[in-house]
PDB file of C-alpha atoms in Angstrom:
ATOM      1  CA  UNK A 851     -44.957  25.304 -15.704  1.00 46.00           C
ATOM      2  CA  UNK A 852     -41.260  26.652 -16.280  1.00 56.00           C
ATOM      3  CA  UNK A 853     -40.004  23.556 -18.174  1.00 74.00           C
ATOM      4  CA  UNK A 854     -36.877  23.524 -15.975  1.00 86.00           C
ATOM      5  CA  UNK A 855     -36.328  19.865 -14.457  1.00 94.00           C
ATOM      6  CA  UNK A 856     -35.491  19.454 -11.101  1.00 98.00           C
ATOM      7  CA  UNK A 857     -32.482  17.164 -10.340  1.00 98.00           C
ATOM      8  CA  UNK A 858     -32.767  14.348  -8.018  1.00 98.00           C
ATOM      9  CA  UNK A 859     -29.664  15.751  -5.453  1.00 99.00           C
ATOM     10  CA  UNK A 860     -28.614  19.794  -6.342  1.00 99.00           C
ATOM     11  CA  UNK A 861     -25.325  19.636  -8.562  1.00 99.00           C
ATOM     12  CA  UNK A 862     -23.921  23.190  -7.329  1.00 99.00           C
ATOM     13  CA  UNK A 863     -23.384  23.819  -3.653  1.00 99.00           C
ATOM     14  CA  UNK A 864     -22.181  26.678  -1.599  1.00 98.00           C
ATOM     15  CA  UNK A 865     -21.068  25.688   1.612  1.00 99.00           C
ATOM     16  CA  UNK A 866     -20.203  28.785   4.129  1.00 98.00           C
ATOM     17  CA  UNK A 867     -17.174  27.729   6.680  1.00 98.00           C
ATOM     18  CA  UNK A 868     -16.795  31.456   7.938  1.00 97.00           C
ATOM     19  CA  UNK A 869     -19.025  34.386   8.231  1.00 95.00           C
ATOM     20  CA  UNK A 870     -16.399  36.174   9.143  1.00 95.00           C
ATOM     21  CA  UNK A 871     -14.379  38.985   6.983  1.00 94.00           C
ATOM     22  CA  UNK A 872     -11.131  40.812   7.568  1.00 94.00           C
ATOM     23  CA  UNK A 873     -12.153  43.507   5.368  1.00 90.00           C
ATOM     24  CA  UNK A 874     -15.432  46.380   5.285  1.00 90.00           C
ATOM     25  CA  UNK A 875     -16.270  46.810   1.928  1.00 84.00           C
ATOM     26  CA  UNK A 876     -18.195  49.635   1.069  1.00 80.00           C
ATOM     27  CA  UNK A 877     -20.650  48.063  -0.843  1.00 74.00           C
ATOM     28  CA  UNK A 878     -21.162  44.300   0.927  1.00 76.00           C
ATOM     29  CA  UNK A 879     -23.650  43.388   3.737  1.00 69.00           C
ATOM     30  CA  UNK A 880     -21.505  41.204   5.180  1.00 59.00           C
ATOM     31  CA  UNK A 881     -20.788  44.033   8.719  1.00 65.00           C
ATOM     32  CA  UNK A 882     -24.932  43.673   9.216  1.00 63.00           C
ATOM     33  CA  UNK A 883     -24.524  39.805   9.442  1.00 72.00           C
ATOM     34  CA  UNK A 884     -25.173  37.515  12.252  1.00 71.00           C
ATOM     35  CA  UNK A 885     -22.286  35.726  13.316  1.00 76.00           C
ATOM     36  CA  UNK A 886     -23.596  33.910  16.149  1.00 88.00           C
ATOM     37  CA  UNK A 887     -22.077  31.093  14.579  1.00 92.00           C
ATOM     38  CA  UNK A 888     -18.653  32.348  13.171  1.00 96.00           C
ATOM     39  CA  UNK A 889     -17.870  28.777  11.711  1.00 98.00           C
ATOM     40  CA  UNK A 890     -18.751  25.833  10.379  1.00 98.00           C
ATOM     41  CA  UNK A 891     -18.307  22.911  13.343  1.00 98.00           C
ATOM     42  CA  UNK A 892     -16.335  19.891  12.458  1.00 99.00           C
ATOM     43  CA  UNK A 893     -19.253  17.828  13.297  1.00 99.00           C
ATOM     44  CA  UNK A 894     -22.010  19.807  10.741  1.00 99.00           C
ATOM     45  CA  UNK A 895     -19.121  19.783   8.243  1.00 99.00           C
ATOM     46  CA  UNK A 896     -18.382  16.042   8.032  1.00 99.00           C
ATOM     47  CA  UNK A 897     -22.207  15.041   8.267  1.00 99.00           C
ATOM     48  CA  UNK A 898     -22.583  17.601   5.122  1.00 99.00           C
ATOM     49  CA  UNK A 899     -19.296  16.093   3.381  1.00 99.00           C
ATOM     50  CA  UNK A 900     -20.421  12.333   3.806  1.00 99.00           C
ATOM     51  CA  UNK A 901     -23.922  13.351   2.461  1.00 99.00           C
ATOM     52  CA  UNK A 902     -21.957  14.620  -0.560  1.00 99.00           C
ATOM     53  CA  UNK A 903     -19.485  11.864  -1.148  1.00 99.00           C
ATOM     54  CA  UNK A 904     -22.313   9.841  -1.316  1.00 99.00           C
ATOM     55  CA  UNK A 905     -23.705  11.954  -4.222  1.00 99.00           C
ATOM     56  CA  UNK A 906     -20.752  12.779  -6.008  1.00 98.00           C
ATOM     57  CA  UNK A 907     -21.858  11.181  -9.133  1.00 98.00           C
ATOM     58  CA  UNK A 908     -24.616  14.172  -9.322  1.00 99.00           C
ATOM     59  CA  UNK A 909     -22.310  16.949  -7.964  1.00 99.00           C
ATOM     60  CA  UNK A 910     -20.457  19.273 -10.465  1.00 99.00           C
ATOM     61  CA  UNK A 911     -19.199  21.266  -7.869  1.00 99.00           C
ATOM     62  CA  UNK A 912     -18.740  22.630  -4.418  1.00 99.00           C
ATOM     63  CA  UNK A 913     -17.992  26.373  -3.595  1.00 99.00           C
ATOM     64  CA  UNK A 914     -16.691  26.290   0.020  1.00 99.00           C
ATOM     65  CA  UNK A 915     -17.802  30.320   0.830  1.00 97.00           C
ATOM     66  CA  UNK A 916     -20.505  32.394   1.092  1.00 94.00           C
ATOM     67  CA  UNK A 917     -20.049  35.503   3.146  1.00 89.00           C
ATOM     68  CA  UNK A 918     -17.268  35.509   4.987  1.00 94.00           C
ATOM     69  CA  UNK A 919     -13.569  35.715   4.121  1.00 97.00           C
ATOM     70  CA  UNK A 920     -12.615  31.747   3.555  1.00 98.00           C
ATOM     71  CA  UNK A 921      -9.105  31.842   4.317  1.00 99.00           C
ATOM     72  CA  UNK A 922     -10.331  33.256   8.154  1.00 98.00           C
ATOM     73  CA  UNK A 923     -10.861  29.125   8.386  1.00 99.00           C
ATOM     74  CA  UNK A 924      -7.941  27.669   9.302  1.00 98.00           C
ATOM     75  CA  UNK A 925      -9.349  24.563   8.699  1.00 99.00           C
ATOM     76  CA  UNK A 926     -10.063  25.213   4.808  1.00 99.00           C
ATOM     77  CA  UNK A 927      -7.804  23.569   3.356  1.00 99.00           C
ATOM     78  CA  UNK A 928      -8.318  19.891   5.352  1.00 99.00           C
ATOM     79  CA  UNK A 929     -11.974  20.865   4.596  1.00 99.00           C
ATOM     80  CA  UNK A 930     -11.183  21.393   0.542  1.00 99.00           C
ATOM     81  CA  UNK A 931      -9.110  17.670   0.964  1.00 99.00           C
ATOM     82  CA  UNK A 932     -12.064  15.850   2.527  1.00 99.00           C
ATOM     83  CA  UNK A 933     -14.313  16.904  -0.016  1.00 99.00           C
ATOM     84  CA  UNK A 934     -12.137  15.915  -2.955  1.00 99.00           C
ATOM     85  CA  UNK A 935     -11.401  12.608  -0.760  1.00 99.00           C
ATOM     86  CA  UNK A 936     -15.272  11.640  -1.084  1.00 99.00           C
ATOM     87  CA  UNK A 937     -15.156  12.403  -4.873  1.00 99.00           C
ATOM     88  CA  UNK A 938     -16.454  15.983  -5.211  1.00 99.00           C
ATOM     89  CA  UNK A 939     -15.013  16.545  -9.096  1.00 99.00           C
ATOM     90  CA  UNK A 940     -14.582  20.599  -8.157  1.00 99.00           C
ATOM     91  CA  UNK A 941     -14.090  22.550  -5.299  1.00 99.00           C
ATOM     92  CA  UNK A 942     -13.686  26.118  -5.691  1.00 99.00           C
ATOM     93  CA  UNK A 943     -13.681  29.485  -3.576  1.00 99.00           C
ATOM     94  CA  UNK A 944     -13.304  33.075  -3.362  1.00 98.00           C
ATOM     95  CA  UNK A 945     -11.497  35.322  -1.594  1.00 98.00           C
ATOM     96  CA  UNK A 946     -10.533  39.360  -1.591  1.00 98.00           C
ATOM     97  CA  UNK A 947      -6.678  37.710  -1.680  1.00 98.00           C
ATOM     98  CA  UNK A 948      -5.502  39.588   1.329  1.00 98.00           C
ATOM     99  CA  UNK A 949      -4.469  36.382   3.543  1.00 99.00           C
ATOM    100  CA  UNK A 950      -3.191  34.461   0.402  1.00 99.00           C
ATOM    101  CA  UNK A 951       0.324  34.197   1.662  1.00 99.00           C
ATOM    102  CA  UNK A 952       2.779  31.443   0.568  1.00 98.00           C
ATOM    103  CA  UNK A 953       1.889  29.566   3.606  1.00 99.00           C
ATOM    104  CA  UNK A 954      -1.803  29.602   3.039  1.00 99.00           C
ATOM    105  CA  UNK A 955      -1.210  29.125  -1.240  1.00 99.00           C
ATOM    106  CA  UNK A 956       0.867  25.816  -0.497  1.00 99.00           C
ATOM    107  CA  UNK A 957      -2.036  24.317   1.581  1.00 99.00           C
ATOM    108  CA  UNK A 958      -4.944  25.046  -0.357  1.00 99.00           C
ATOM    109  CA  UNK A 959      -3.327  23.885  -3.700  1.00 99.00           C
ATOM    110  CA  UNK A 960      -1.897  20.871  -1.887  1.00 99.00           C
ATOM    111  CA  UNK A 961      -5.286  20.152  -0.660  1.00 99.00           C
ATOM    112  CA  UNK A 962      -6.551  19.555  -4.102  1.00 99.00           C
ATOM    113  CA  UNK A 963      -8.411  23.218  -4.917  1.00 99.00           C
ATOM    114  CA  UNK A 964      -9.448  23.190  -8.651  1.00 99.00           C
ATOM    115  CA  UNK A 965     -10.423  27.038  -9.099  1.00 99.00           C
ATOM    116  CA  UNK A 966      -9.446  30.031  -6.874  1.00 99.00           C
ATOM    117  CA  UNK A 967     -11.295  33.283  -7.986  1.00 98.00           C
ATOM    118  CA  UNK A 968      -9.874  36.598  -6.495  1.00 98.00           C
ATOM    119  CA  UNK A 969     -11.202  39.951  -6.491  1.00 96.00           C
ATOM    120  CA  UNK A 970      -8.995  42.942  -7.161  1.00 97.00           C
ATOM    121  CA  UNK A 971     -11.195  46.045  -7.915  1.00 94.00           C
ATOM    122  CA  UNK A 972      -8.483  48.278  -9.354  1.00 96.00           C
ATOM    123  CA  UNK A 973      -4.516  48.862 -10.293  1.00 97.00           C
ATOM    124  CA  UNK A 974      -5.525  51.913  -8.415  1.00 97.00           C
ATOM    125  CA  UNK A 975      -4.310  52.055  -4.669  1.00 98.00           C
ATOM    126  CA  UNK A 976      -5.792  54.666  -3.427  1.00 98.00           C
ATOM    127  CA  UNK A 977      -9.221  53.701  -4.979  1.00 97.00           C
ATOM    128  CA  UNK A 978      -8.990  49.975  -3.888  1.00 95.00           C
ATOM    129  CA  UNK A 979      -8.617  50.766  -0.498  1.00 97.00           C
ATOM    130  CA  UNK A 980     -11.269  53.400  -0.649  1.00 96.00           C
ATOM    131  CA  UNK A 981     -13.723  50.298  -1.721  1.00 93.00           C
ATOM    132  CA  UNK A 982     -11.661  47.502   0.127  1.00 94.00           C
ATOM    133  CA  UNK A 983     -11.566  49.104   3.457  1.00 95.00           C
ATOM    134  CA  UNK A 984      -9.068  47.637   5.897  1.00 96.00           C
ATOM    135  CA  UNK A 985      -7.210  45.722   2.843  1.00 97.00           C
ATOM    136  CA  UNK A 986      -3.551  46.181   1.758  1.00 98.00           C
ATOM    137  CA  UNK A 987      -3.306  46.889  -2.461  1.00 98.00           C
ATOM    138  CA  UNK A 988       0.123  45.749  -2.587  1.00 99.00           C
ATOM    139  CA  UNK A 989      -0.294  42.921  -0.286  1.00 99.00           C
ATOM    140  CA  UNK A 990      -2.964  41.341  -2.583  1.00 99.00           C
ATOM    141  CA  UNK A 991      -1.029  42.266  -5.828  1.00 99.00           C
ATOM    142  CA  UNK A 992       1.877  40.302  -4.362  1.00 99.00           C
ATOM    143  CA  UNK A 993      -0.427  37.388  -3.274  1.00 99.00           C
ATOM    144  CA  UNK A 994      -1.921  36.964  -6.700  1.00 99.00           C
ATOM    145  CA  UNK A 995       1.385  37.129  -8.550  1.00 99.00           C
ATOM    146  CA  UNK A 996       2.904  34.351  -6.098  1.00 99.00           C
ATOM    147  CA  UNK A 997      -0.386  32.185  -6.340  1.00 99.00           C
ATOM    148  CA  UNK A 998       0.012  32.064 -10.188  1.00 99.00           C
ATOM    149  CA  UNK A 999       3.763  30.961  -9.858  1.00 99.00           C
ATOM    150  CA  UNK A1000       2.612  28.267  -6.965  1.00 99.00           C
ATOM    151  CA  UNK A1001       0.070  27.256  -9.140  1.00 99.00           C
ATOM    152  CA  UNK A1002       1.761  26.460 -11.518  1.00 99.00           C
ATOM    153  CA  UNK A1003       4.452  24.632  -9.995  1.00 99.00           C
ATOM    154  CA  UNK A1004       2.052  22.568  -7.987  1.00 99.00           C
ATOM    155  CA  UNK A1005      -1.407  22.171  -8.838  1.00 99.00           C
ATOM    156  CA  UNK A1006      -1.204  23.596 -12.957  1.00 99.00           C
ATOM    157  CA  UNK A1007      -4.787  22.145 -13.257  1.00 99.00           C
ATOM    158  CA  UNK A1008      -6.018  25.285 -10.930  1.00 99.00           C
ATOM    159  CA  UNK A1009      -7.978  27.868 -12.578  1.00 99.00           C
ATOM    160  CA  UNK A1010      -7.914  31.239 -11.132  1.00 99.00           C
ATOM    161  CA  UNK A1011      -9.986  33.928 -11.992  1.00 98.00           C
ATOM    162  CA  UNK A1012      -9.220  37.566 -11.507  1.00 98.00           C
ATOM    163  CA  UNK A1013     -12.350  40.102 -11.225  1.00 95.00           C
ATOM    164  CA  UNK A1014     -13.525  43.134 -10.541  1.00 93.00           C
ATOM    165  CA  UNK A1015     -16.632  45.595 -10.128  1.00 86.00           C
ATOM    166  CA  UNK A1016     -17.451  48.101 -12.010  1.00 80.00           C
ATOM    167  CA  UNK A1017     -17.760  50.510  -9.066  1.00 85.00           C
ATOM    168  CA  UNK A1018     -19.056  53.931  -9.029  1.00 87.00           C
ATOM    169  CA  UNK A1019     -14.828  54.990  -7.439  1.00 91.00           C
ATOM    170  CA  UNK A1020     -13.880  53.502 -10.796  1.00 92.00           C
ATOM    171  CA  UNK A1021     -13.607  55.065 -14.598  1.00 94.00           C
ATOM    172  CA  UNK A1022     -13.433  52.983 -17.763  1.00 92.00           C
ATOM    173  CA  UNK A1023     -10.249  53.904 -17.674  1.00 95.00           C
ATOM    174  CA  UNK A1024      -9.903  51.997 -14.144  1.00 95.00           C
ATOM    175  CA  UNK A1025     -11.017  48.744 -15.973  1.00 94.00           C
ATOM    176  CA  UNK A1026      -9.191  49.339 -18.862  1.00 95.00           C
ATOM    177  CA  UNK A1027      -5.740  49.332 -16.742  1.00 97.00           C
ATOM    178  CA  UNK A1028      -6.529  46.458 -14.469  1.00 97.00           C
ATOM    179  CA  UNK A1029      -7.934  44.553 -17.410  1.00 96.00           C
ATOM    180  CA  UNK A1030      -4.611  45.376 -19.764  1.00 97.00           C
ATOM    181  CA  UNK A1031      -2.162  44.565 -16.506  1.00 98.00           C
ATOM    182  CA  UNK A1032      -4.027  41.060 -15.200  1.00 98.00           C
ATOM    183  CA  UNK A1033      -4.514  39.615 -18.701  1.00 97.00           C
ATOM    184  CA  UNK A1034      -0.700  39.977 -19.186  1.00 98.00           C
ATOM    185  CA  UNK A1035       0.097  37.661 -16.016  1.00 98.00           C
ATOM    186  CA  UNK A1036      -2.877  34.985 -15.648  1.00 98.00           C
ATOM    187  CA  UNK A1037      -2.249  31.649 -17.662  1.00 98.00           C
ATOM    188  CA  UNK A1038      -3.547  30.525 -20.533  1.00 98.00           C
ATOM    189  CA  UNK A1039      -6.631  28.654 -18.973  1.00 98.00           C
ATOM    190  CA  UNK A1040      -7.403  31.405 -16.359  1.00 99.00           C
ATOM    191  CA  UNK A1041      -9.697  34.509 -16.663  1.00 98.00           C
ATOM    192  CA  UNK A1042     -10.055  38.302 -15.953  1.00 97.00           C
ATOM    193  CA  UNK A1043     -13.054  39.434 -15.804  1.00 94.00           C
ATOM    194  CA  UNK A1044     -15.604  42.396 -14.553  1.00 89.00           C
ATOM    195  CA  UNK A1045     -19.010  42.229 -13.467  1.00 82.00           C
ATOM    196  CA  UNK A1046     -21.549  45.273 -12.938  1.00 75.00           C
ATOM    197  CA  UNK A1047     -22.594  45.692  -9.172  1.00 61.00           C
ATOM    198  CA  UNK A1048     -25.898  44.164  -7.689  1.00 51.00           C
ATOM    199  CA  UNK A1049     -28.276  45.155  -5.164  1.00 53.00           C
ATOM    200  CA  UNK A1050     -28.121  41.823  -3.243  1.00 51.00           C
ATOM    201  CA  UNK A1051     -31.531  40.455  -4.116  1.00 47.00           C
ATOM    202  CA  UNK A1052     -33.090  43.344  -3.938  1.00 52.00           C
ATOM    203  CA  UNK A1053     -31.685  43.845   0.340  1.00 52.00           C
ATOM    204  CA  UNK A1054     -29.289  46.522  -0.699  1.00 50.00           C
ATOM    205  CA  UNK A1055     -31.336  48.884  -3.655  1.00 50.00           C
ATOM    206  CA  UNK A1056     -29.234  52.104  -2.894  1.00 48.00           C
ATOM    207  CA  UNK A1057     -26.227  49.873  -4.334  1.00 50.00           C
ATOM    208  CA  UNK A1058     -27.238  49.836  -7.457  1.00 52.00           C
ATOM    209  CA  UNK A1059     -30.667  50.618  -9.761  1.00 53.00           C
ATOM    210  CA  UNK A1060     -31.961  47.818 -11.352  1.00 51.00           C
ATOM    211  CA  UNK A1061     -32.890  47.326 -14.851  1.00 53.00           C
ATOM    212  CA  UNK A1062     -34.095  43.843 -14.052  1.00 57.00           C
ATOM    213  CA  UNK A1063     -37.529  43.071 -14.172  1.00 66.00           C
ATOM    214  CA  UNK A1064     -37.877  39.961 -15.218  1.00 73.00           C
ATOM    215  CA  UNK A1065     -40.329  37.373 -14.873  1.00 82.00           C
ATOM    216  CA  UNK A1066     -38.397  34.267 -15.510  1.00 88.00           C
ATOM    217  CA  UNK A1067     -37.845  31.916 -12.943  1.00 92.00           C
ATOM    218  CA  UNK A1068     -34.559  32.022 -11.371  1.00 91.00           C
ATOM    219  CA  UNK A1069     -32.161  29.176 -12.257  1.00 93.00           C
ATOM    220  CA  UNK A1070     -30.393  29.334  -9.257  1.00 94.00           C
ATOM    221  CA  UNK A1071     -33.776  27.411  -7.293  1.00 97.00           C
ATOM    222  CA  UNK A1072     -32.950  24.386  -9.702  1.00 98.00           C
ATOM    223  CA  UNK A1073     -29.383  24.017  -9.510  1.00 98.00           C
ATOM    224  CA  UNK A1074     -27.732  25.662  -6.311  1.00 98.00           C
ATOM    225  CA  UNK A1075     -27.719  24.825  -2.524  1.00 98.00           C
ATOM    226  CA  UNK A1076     -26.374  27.299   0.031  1.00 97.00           C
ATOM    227  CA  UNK A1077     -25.784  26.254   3.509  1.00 98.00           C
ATOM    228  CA  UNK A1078     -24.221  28.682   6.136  1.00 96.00           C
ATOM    229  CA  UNK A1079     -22.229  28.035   9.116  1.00 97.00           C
ATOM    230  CA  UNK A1080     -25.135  27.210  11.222  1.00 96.00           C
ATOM    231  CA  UNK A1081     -26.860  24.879   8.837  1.00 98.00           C
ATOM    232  CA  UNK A1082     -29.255  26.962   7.608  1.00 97.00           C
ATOM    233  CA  UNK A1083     -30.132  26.580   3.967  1.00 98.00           C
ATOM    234  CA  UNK A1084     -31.461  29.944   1.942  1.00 96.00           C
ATOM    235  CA  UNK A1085     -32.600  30.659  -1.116  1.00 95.00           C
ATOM    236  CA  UNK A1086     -29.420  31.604  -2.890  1.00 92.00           C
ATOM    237  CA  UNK A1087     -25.998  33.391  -1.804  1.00 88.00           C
ATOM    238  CA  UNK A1088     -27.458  36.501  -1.372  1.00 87.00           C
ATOM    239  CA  UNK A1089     -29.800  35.323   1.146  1.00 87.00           C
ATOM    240  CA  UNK A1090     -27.608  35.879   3.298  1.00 81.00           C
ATOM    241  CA  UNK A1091     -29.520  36.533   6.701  1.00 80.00           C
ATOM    242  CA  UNK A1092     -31.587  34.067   5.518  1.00 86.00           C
ATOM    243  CA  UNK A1093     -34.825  35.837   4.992  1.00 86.00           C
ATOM    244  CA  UNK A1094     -35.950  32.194   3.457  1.00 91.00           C
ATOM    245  CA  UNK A1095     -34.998  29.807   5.405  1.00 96.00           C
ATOM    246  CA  UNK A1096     -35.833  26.716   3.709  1.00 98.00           C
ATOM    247  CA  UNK A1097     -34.065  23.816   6.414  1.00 98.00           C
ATOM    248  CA  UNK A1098     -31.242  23.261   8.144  1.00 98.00           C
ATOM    249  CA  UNK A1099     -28.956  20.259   7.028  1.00 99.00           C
ATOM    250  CA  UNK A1100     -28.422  19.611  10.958  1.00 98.00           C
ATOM    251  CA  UNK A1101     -31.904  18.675  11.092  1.00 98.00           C
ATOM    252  CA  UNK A1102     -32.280  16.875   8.322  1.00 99.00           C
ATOM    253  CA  UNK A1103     -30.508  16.002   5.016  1.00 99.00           C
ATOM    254  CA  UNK A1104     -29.780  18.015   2.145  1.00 99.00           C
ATOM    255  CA  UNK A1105     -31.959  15.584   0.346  1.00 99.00           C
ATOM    256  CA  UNK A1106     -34.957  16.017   2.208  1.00 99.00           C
ATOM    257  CA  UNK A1107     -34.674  19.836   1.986  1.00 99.00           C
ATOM    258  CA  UNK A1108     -34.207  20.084  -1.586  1.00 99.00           C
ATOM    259  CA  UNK A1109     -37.652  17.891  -2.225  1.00 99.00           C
ATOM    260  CA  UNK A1110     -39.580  19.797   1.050  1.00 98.00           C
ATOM    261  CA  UNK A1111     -42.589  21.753   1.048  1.00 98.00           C
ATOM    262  CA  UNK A1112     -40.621  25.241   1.464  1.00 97.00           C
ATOM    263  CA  UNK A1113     -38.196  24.777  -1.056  1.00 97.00           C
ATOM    264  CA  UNK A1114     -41.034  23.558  -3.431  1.00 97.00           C
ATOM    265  CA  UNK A1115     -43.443  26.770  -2.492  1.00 97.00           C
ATOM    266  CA  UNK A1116     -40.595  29.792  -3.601  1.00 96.00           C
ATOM    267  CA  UNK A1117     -40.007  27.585  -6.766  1.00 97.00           C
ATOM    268  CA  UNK A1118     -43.629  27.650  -7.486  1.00 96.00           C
ATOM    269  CA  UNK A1119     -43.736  31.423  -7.125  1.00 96.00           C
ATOM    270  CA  UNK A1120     -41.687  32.036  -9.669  1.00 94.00           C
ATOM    271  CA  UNK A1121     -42.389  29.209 -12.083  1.00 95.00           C
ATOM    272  CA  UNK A1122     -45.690  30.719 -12.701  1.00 95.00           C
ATOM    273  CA  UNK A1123     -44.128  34.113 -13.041  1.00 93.00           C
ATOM    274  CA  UNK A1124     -44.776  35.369  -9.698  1.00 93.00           C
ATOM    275  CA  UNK A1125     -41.401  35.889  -8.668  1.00 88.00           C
ATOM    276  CA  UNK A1126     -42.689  39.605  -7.489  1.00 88.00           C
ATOM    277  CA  UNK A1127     -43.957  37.551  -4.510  1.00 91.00           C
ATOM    278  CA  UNK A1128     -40.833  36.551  -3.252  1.00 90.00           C
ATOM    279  CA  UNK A1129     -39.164  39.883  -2.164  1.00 85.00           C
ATOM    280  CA  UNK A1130     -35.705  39.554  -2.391  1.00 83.00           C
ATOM    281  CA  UNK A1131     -36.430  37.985  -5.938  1.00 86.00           C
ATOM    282  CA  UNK A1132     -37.883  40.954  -7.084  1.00 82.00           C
ATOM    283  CA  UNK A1133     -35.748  43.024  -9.244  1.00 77.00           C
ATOM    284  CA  UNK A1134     -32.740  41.118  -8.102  1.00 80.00           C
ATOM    285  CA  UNK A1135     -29.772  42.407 -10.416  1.00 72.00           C
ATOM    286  CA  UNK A1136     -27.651  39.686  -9.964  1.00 74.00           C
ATOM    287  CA  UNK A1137     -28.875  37.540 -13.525  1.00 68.00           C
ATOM    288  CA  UNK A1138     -29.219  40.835 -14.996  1.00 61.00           C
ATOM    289  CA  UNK A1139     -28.625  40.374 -18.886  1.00 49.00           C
ATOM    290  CA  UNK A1140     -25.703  42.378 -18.988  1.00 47.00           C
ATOM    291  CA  UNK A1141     -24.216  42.055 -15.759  1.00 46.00           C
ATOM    292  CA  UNK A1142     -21.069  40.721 -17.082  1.00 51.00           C
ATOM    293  CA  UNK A1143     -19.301  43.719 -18.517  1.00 47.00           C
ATOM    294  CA  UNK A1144     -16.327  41.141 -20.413  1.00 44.00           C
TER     295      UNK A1144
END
């Protein structure tokens, strides 16, 4: 059928701690979400973490965020430790950089973090608050420059990755000047980088048009497991309600889910091309070919 294999245990994870954000972006779901469950309990967490320290052999890495804004957990970076206690080779996050102060910067690099990407839309201000609503320019600016100089005194193995959006507020000119400014600070073995908008698996059209319309199966079903606060496992990270639920890891193990019946059924779908019949799958923009601008 699609020739891709299936793993025995998933080797990417994303592992929500908060749905929670400090910040309304203009063009992110996350003020529709339900937060019923606002974080990850210490109980679900460990029964997830001891599932993967017992795979870690198969794990390339964990991404401990979804939705929410990760540093809202103040229990992120004990969380980040555990997980590189049990063996987990990477643990990464991101964050809109906001609550990145020296306090939390210490913790999380102390903790073991191997990647930190953060999202700066523009040298512009004005226009970054325009699209970062409730967000401080120069207290992120700050933030970033005194992660780098943490990092490196600390934890130099940390990669951090600057990005952006190429937003309708912003003009090539806009990327231009924020690409120009952040490759002259970030070290040699970090990246800036930009990325076109998507429409969220197809849940949010009017933010951007589509030019996907592929038939290919989506990697992501292969190689990716996303579990939100309440133990609900989705499709991908933008199934963010989820519309698919495919298990909850409180119910039963990440093992079982990966191998079950509903998990199986959307992969099916779009091995065979069908990935029309999977709503939120069709004309998703987010493996559009050129959604990374550079």
């Amino acid at each position: 059928m699609s020739g891709i294999v299936l793993p025995s245990f998933p080797p990417y994870f994303m592992l929500e701690t908060t749905r929670l954000c400090n910040a309304k972006c203009v063009h992110c779901p996350n003020k529709g979400i339900e937060k019923t469950t606002p974080f990850l309990s210490d109980a679900l967490f460990e029964k997830i973490a001891m599932e993967l320290g017992h795979h870690s052999q198969e794990i390339t890495q964990v991404a401990i965020f979804i939705n929410g804004e990760p540093l809202l957990d103040k229990k992120l970076p004990e969380r980040i430790q555990r997980l590189k206690e049990l063996g987990v080779p990477r643990v990464i996050f991101s964050t809109n950089g906001s609550l990145l102060d020296e306090t939390a910067a210490r913790r999380i690099l102390e903790a073991g973090l191997d990647d930190l990407d953060i999202t700066l839309n523009s040298m512009d201000a004005a226009k970054y608050e325009a699209i970062r609503v409730g967000l401080k320019h120069a207290v992120v600016v700050a933030n970033i420059h005194n992660f780098l100089r943490l990092r490196d005194a600390i934890r130099p193995t940390c990669t951090v990755r600057v990005r952006t959006e190429a937003h309708p507020l912003l003009t090539k000119e806009d990327i231009d000047t924020w690409l120009a400014y952040w490759r002259r600070h970030v070290g040699p073995n970090d990246s800036v980088y930009a990325k076109k908008m998507h429409n969220w698996g197809n849940q949010m059209p009017e933010a951007v048009e589509s030019s996907s319309q592929t038939s290919a199966p989506c990697p992501i079903l292969w190689s990716t497991f996303n579990i939100s606060t309440n133990g609900d496992v989705g499709i991908c990270c933008l199934d963010y309600r989820p519309n698919h639920l495919l298990g909850n890891v409180g119910e039963n193990t990440i093992e079982e889910i990966w191998h079950g019946e509903a998990y199986a059924a959307i992969r099916e779908k779009h091995a065979i091309g069908r990935r029309d019949a999977v709503p939120m799958c069709r004309n998703c923009s987010i493996w559009d070919d050129d959604q990374k601008i550079f």
